[in-house]
Coordinates of C-alpha atoms in Angstrom, one line a residue:
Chain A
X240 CA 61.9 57.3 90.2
X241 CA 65.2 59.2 89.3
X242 CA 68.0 58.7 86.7
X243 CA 71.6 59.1 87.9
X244 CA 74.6 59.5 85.7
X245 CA 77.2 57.0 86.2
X246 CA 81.0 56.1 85.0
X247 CA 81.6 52.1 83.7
X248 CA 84.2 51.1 85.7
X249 CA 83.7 47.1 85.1
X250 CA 81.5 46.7 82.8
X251 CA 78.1 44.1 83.6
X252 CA 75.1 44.0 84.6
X253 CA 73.6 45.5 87.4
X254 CA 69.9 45.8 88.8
X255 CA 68.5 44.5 92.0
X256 CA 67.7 45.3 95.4
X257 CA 69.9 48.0 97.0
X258 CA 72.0 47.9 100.1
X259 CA 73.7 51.1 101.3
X260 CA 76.9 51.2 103.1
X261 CA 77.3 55.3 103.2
X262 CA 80.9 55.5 104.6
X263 CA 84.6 54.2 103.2
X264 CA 84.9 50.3 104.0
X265 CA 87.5 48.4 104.3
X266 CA 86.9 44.8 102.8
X267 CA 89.6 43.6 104.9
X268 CA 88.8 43.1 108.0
X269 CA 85.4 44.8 108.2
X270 CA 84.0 42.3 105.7
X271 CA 83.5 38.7 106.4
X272 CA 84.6 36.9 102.9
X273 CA 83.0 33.4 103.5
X274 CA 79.6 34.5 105.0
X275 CA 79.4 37.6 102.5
X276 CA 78.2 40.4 105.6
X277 CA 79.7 43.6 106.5
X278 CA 80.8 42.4 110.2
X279 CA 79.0 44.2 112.9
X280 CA 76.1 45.3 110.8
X281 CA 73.3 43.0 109.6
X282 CA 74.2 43.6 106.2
X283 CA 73.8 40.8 103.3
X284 CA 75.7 41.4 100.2
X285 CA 74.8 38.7 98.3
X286 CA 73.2 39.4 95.0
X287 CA 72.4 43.3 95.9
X288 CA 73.5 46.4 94.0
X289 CA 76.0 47.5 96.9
X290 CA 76.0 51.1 97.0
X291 CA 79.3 52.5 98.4
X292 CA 80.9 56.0 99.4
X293 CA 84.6 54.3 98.4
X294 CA 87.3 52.3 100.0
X295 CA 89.9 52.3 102.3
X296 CA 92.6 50.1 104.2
X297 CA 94.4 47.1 103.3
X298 CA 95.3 46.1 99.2
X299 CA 94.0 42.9 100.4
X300 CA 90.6 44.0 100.5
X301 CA 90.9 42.9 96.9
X302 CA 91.1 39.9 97.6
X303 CA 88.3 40.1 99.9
X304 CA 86.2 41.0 96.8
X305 CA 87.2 38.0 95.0
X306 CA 86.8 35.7 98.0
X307 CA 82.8 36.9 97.9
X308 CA 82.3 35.8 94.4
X309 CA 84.3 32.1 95.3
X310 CA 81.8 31.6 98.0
X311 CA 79.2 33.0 96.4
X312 CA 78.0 35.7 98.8
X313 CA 79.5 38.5 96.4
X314 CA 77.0 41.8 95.6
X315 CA 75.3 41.2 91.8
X316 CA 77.4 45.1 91.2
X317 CA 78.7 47.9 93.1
X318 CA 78.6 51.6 92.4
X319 CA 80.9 53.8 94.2
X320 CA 80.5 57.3 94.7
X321 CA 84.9 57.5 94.9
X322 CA 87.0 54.5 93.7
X323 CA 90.2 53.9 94.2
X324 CA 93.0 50.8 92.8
X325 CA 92.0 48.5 95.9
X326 CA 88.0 48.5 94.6
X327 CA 88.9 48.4 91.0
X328 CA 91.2 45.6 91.0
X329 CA 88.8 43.5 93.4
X330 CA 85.8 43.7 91.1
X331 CA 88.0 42.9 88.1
X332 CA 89.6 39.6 89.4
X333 CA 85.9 38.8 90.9
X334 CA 84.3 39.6 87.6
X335 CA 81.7 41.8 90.2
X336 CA 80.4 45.0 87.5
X337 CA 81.7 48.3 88.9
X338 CA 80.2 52.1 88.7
X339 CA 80.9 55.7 89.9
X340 CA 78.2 57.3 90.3
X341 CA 78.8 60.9 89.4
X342 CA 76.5 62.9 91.8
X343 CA 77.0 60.6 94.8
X344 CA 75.3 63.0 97.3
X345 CA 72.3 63.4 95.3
X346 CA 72.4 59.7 94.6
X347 CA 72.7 58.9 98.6
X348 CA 69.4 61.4 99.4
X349 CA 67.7 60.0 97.0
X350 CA 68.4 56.3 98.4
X351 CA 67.2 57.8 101.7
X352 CA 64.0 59.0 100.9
X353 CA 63.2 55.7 98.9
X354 CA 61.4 52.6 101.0
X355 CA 63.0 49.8 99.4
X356 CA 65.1 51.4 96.6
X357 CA 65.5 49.2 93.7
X358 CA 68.2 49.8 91.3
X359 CA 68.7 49.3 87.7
X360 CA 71.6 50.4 85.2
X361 CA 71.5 51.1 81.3
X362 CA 74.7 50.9 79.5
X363 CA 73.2 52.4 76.3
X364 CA 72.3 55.7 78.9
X365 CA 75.5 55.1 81.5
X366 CA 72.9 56.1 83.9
X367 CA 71.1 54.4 86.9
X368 CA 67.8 54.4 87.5
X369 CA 66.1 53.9 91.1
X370 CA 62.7 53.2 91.7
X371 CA 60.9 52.6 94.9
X372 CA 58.1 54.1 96.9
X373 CA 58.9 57.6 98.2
X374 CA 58.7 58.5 101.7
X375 CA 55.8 61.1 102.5
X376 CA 57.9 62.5 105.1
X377 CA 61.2 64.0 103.6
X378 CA 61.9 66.4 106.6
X379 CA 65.7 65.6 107.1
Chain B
X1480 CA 95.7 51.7 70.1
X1481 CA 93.2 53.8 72.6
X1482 CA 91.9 51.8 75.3
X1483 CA 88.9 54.3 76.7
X1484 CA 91.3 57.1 77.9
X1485 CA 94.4 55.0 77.8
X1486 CA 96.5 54.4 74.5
X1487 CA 98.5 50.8 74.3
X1488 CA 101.3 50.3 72.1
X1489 CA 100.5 47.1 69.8
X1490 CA 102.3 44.1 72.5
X1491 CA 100.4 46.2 75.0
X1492 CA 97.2 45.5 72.5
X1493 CA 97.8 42.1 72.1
X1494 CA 98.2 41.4 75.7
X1495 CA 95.2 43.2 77.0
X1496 CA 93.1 41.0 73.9
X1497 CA 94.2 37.4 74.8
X1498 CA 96.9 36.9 72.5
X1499 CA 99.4 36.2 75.9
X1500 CA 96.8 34.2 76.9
X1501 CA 93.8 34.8 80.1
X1502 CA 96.2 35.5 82.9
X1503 CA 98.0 38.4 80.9
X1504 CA 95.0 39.6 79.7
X1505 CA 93.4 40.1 83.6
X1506 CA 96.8 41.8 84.5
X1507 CA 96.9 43.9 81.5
X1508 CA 92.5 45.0 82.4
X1509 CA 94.1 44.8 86.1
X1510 CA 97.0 47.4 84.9
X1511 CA 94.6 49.7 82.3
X1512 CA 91.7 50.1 85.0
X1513 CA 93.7 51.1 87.6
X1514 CA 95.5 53.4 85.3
X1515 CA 92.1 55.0 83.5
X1516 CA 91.0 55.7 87.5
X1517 CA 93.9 57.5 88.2
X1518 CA 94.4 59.6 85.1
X1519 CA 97.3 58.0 83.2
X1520 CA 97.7 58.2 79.2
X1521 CA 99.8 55.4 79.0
X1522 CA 101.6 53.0 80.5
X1523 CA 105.4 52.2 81.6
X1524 CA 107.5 49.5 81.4
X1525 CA 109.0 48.6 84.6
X1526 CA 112.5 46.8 85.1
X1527 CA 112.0 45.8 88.6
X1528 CA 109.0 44.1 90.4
X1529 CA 108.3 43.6 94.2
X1530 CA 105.3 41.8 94.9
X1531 CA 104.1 42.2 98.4
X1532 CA 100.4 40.8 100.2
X1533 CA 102.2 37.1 99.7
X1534 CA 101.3 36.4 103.8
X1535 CA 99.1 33.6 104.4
X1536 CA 98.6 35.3 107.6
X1537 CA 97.2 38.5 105.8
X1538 CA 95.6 37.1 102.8
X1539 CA 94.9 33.6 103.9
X1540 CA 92.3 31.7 101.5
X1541 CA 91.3 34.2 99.1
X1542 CA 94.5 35.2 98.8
X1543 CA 96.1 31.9 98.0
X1544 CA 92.9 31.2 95.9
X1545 CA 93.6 34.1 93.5
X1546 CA 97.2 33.4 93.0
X1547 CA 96.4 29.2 92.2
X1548 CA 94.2 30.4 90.0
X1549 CA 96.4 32.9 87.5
X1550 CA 99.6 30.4 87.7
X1551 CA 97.1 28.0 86.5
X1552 CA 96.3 30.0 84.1
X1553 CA 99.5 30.2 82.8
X1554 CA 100.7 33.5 84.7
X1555 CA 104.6 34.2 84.2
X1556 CA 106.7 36.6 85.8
X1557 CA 107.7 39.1 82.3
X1558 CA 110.1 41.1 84.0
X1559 CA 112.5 40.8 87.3
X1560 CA 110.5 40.3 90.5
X1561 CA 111.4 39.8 93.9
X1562 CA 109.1 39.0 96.9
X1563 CA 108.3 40.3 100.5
X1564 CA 108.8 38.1 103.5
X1565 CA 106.6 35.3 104.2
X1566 CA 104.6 34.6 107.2
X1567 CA 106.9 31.5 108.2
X1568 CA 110.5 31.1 109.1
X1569 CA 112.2 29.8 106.0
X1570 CA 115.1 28.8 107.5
X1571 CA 113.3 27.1 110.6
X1572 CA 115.8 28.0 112.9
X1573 CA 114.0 30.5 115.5
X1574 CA 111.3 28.3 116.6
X1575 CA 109.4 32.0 117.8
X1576 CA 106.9 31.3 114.9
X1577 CA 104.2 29.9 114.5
X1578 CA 103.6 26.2 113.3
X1579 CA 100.3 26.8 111.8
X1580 CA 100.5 28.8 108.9
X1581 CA 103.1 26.4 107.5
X1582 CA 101.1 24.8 104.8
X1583 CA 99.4 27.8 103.4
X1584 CA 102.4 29.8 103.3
X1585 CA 104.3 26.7 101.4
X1586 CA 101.2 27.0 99.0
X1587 CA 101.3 30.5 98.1
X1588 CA 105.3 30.3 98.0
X1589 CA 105.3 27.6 95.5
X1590 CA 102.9 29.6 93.1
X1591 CA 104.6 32.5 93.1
X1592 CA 108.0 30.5 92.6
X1593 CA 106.2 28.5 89.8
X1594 CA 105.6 32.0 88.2
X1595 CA 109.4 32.7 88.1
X1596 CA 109.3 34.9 91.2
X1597 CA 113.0 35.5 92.9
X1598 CA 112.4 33.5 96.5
X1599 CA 114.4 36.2 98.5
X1600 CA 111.1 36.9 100.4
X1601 CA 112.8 40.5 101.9
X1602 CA 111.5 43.6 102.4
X1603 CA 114.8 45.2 101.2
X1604 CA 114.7 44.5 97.3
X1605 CA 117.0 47.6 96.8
X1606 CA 119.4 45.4 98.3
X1607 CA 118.9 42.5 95.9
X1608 CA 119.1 44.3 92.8
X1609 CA 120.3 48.2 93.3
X1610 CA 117.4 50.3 91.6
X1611 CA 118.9 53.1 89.2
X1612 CA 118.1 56.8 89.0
X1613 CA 114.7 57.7 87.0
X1614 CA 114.1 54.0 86.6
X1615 CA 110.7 52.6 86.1
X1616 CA 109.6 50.4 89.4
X1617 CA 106.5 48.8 90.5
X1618 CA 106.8 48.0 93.9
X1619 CA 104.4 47.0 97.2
X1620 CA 106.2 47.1 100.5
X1621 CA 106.0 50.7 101.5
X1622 CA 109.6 50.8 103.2
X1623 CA 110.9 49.7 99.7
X1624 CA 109.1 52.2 97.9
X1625 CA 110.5 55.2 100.1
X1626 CA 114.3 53.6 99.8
X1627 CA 113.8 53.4 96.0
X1628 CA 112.5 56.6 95.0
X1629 CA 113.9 59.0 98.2
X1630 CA 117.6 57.2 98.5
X1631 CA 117.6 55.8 95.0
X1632 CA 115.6 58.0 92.8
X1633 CA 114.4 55.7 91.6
X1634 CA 110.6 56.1 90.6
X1635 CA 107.7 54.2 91.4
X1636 CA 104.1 54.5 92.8
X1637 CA 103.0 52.5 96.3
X1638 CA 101.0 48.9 94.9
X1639 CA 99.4 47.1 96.6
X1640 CA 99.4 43.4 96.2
X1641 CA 97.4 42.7 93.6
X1642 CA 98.6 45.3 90.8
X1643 CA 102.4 44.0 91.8
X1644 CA 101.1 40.5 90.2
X1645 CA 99.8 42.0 87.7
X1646 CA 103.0 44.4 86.7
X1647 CA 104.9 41.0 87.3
X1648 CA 102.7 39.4 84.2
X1649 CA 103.1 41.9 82.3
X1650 CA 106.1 44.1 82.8
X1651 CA 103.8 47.1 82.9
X1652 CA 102.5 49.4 85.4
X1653 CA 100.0 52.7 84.3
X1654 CA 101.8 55.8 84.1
X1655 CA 100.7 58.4 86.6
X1656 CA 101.3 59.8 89.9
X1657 CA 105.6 59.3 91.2
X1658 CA 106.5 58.0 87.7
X1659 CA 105.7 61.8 86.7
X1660 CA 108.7 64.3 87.4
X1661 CA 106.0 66.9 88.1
X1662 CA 104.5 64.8 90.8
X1663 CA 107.9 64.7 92.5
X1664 CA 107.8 68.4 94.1
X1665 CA 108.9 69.5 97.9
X1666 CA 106.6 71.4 99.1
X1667 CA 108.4 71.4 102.8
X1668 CA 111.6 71.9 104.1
X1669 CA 112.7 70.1 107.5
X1670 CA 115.2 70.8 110.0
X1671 CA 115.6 68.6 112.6
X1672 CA 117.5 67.5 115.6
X1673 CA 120.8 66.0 115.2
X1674 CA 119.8 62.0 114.5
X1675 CA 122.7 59.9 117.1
X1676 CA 121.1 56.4 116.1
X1677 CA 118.8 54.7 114.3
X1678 CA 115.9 54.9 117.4
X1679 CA 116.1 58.5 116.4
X1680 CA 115.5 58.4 113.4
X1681 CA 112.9 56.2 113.6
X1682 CA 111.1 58.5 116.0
X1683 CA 111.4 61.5 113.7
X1684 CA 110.2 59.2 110.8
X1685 CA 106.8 58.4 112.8
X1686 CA 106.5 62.0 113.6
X1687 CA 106.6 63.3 109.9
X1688 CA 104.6 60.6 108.9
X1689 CA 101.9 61.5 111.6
X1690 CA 101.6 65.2 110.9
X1691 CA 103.1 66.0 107.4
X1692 CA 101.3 65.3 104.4
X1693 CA 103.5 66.8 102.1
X1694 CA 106.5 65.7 100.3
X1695 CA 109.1 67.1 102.5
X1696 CA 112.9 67.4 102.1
X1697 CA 115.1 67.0 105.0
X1698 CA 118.3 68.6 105.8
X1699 CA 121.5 67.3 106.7
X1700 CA 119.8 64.2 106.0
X1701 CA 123.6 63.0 104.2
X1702 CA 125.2 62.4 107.7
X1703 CA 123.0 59.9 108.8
X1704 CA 124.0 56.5 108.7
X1705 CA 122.4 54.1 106.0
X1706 CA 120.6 52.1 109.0
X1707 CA 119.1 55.5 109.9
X1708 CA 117.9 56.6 106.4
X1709 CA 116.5 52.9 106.3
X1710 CA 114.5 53.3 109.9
X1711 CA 113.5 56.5 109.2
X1712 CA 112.1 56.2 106.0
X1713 CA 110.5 53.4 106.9
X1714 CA 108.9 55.0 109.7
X1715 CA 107.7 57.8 107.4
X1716 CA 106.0 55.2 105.3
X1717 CA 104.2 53.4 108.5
X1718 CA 102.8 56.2 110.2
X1719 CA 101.9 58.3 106.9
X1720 CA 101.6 57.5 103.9
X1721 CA 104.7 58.9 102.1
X1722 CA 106.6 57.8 99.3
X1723 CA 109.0 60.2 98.8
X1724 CA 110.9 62.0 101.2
X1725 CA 113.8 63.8 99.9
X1726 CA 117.2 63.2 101.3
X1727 CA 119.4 66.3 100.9
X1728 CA 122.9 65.6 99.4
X1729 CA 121.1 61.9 98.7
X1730 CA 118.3 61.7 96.6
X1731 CA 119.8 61.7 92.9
X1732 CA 118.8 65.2 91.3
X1733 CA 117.4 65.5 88.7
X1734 CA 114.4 62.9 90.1
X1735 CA 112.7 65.4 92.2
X1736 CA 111.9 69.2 92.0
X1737 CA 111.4 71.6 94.4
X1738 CA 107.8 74.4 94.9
X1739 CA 108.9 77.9 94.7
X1740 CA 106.8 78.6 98.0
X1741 CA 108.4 75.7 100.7
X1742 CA 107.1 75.8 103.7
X1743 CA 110.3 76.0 106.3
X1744 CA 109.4 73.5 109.7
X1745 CA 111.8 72.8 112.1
X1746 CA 111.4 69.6 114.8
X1747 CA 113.8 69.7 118.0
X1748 CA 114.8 66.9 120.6
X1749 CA 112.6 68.5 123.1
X1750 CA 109.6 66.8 120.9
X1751 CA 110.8 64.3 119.8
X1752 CA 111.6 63.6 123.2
X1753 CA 107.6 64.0 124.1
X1754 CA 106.6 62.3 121.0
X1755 CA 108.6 59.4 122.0
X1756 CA 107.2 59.6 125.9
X1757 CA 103.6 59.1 123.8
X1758 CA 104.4 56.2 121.2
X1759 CA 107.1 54.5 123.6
X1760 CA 107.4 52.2 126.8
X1761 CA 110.1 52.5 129.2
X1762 CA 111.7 49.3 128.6
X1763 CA 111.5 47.0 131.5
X1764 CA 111.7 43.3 132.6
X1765 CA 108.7 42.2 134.2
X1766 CA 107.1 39.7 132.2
X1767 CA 108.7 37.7 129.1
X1768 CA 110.4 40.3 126.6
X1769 CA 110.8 39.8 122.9
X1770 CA 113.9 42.0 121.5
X1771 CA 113.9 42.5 117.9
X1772 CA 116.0 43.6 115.1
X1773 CA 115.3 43.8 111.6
X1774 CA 112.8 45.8 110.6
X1775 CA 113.1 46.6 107.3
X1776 CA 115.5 43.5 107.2
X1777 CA 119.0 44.0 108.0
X1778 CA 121.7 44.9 105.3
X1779 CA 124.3 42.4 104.9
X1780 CA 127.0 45.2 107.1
X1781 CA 124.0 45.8 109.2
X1782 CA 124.5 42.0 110.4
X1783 CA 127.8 41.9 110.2
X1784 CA 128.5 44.8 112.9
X1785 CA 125.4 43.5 114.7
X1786 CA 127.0 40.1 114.9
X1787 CA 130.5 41.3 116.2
X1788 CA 128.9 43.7 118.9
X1789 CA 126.8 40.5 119.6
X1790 CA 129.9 37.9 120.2
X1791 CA 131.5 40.2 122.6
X1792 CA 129.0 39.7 125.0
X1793 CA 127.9 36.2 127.2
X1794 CA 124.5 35.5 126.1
X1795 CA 120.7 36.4 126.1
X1796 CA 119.0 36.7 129.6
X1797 CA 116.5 34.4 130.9
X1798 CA 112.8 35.1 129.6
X1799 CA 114.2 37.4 126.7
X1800 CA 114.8 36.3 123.1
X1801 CA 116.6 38.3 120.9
X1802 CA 115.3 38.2 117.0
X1803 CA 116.9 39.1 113.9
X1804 CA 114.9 39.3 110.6
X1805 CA 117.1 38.5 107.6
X1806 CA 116.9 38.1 104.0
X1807 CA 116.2 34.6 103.4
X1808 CA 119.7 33.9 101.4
X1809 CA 121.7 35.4 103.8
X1810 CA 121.3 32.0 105.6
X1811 CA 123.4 30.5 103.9
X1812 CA 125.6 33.5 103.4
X1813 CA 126.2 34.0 107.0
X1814 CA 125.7 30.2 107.7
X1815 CA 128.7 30.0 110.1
X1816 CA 128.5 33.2 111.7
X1817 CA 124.4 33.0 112.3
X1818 CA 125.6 29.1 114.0
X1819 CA 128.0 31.7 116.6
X1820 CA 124.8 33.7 117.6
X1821 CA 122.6 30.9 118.1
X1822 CA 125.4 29.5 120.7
X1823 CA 124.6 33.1 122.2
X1824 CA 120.7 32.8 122.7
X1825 CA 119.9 34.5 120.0
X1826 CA 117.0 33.9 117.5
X1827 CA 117.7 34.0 113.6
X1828 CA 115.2 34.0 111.3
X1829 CA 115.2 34.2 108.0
X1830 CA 112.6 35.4 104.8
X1831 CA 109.7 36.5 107.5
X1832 CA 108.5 39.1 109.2
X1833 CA 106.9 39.0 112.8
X1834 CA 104.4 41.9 111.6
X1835 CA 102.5 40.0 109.0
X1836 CA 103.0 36.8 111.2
X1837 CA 102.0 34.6 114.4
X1838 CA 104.0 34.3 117.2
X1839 CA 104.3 31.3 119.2
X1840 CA 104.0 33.7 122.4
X1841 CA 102.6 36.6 123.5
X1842 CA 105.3 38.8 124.6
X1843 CA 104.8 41.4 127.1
X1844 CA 107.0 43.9 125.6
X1845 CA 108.7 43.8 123.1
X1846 CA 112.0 46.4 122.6
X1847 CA 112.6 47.6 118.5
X1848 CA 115.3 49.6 116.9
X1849 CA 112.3 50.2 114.2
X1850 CA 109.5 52.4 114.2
X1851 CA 107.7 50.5 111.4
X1852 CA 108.0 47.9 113.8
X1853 CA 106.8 49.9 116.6
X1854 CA 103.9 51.2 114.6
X1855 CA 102.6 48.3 113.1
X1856 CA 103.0 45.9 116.5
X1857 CA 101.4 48.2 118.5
X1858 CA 98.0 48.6 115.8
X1859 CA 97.9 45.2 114.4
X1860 CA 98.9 42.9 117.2
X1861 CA 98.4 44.9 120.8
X1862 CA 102.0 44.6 121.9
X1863 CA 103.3 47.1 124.1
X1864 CA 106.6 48.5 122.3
X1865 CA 109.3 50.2 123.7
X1866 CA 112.0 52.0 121.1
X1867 CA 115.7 51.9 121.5
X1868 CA 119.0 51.6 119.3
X1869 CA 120.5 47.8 118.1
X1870 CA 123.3 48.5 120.3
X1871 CA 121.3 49.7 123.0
X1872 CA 119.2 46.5 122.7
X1873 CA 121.8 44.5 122.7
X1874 CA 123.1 45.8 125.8
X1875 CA 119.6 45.7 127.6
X1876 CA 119.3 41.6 126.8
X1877 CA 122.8 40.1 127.0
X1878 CA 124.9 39.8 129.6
X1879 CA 128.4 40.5 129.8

């Protein structure tokens, strides 16, 4: 288990199973709004803490965001280690709770070393906790 | 009042808490958030909107979804707003478009009309309403936003879609980056070439925007024509991601400041010659050829000249059409004139745009006096593009 410091963007709940997506996305175009899966990749959104290095691309992606959350495929939160206007303003028209995580490289090692990393976040603290079974073998 | 790291004057206040009701509060969060992420104290009011990302091509469902819902809720345009071209001819006269995004385009147009959105659907607002020097803007459309603050001086930050709606609502935008003097600074000086046309310009435009990331200031930049600041600028904006370019002799002073260490860079015709052998085909008339002028919309004396330079010749060729891109109310401006060119061949449309659109058919190349256009039709849609001045277009396709 470790704590991680992070900044309320959109403010909600957020705990649940994590999914990581360690590069800049664009929601339009590499996101596929009605099915709720990062295209490509066999990722599911729906209901996870989507963990994020930021954004990129088209200022429609925002409306990607809030086309996950009409279809109901949209994460439960997502924390960000970089956000930008595109990510804020899609989580606040989707009503989808929004982080930055301070220390995202610590954060993203962490994630790595953790089988199954479950997340949960305290807004008394503004910190995240992840728990999860650490891998014996932390060579890389 | 302080709003986290952001202090809102008491309408401000009562907007973000509900008083304007739910779809001014949203674009008042919308407006805040986005201002608390990029380090703004306050906000600005803003005199002119453009609202961009209003393609049902682009945004399609979720899109249209979105808008339904915040004109439902009772969204209203606060301020002057304007809109970018649709994904549809408006004035149905072309018949190069396609048929299919007809009904979702109507849908999204009638919201945003409904919210008390002007229905010029352009890319050139500075030609609907002439933005002032130091004025407040929120604007999408990233040709627009070079025009206004580099020709102009006027100031304003590149939106995207979304925060234009929500600016629109509320007559606000967050004060930081290019509404902040100290943001304006040059931190390049450019010499280039001698610009002959607007395919020139164009070409340098893509150039800068592909390998300078700093605000630049261009010399001699005052004997260009308008069409060439317009084509260049956009160009700049397409290929990079600028904003402001300053125009020497051109941009107001007084809305921009220059570094005390510029760095001095100096382009010749000898690359932009290359650079256009790289981004360019040689034009040719193999297959069916799509001819196209108009992007960034034409200015009213653009069309005019265009349209004189067009009747002196016989008409299109076979398996060419020849499209111009107009502000949707110069149709009825220009209606007899536009009636001469379509006796000519030649393909009028009006409040679109062929880059955030479907086109009935593929063409296999397609000739531009734009580099936007260029850009854009080469990444989005595969075409294979081939640059050359109006007149030099009009030359190519028409006989005499």
């Amino acid at each position: 288990m470790r704590v991680f410091r992070v900044e309320e963007i959109v403010s909600g709940e957020c705990s649940g199973e994590a999914i990581v997506v360690d590069r800049k996305i664009s929601f339009y175009g590499e996101v596929d709004p009605e099915k709720g899966v990062v295209r490509g990749e066999d990722i599911v959104l729906k209901n996870k803490v989507l963990v994020l290095r930021g954004t990129r691309g088209s200022t429609v992606g925002s409306y990607i965001l809030y086309a996950l959350k009409y279809y109901g495929v949209a994460p439960k939160c997502i924390i960000a280690g970089e956000v930008e206007p595109i990510l804020v303003i899609g989580c606040i028209i989707a009503d989808i709770p929004l982080f930055k995580v301070l220390d995202y490289r610590s954060f993203i090692e962490y994630l790595r070393v953790v089988k199954n990393p479950y997340i949960s976040y305290s807004s008394s603290e503004k910190t995240v906790v992840v728990y999860g079974e650490e891998r014996i073998d932390n060579s890389n | 009042m302080w709003c986290n790291r952001l202090y809102l004057t008491r309408e401000e206040e009562a907007m973000y808490n509900g008083e304007y009701g739910e779809a001014t509060a949203l674009a008042m969060k919308i407006i805040v958030k986005v201002g608390e992420v990029m380090g703004a104290e306050k906000l600005v009011k803003v005199k002119h909107v453009h609202v961009s990302g209003v393609s049902y091509y682009n945004i399609r469902e979720p899109g249209l979804l979105f808008l339904k819902k915040i004109v439902e809720e009772g969204a209203i345009a606060r301020t002057y707003t304007t809109v970018n071209p649709s994904s549809i001819d408006l004035c149905g006269c072309s018949g190069l478009f396609s048929r299919e995004l007809v009904n979702g385009q109507y849908m999204i147009n009638r919201v945003l009309e409904k919210m008390g959105v002007k229905p010029v659907y352009t890319c050139v607002p500075y030609l609907v309403r002439t933005p002032s020097p130091g004025e407040h803007l929120a604007w999408g459309e990233s040709n627009a936003i070079a025009m206004a603050n580099s020709f102009y001086g006027a100031f304003t930050n590149r939106e995207g879609g979304p925060l234009t709606i929500a600016s629109a609502i509320t007559g606000r935008t967050y004060y930081s980056g290019l509404h902040l003097i100290d943001n304006r600074v040059v931190e390049a000086i450019i010499t280039p070439p001698k610009i002959v046309d607007e395919a020139l310009a164009s070409l340098l435009g893509l150039y800068i925007g592909e390998y300078i990331d700093v605000k630049p200031m261009i010399v001699d930049a005052w004997k260009w024509s308008f069409l060439s600041i317009k084509e260049f600028l956009a160009s700049t904006a397409a290929s990079g991601s600028h904003a402001l370019v300053v125009l020497d002799k051109i941009t107001p002073p007084n809305t921009y400041r220059v570094s005390s260490s510029l760095e001095k860079i100096s382009i010749d015709e000898k690359e932009l010659r290359l650079y256009k052998e790289r981004v360019s085909e040689a034009i040719d008339f193999k297959g069916y050829v799509l001819a196209y002028i108009g992007c960034p919309h034409t200015s009213y004396l653009e069309l005019k000249e265009l349209i004189d330079y067009i009747l002196s010749h016989k008409r299109v060729r076979d398996n060419v059409d020849l499209l111009i891109t107009i502000p949707l109310h110069y149709t009825s401006l220009l209606s007899d004139e536009i009636k001469y060119l379509v006796d000519k061949g030649v393909r009028v449309a009006g409040g679109v745009c062929p880059i955030v659109s479907l086109l009935n058919k593929k063409p296999d190349l397609v000739i531009t006096n734009s580099g936007k256009a260029l850009f854009y039709l080469r990444k989005l849609h595969g075409f294979r593009v081939a640059i050359a001045s109006a007149k030099d277009i009009v030359r190519e396709v028409m006989l005499n």
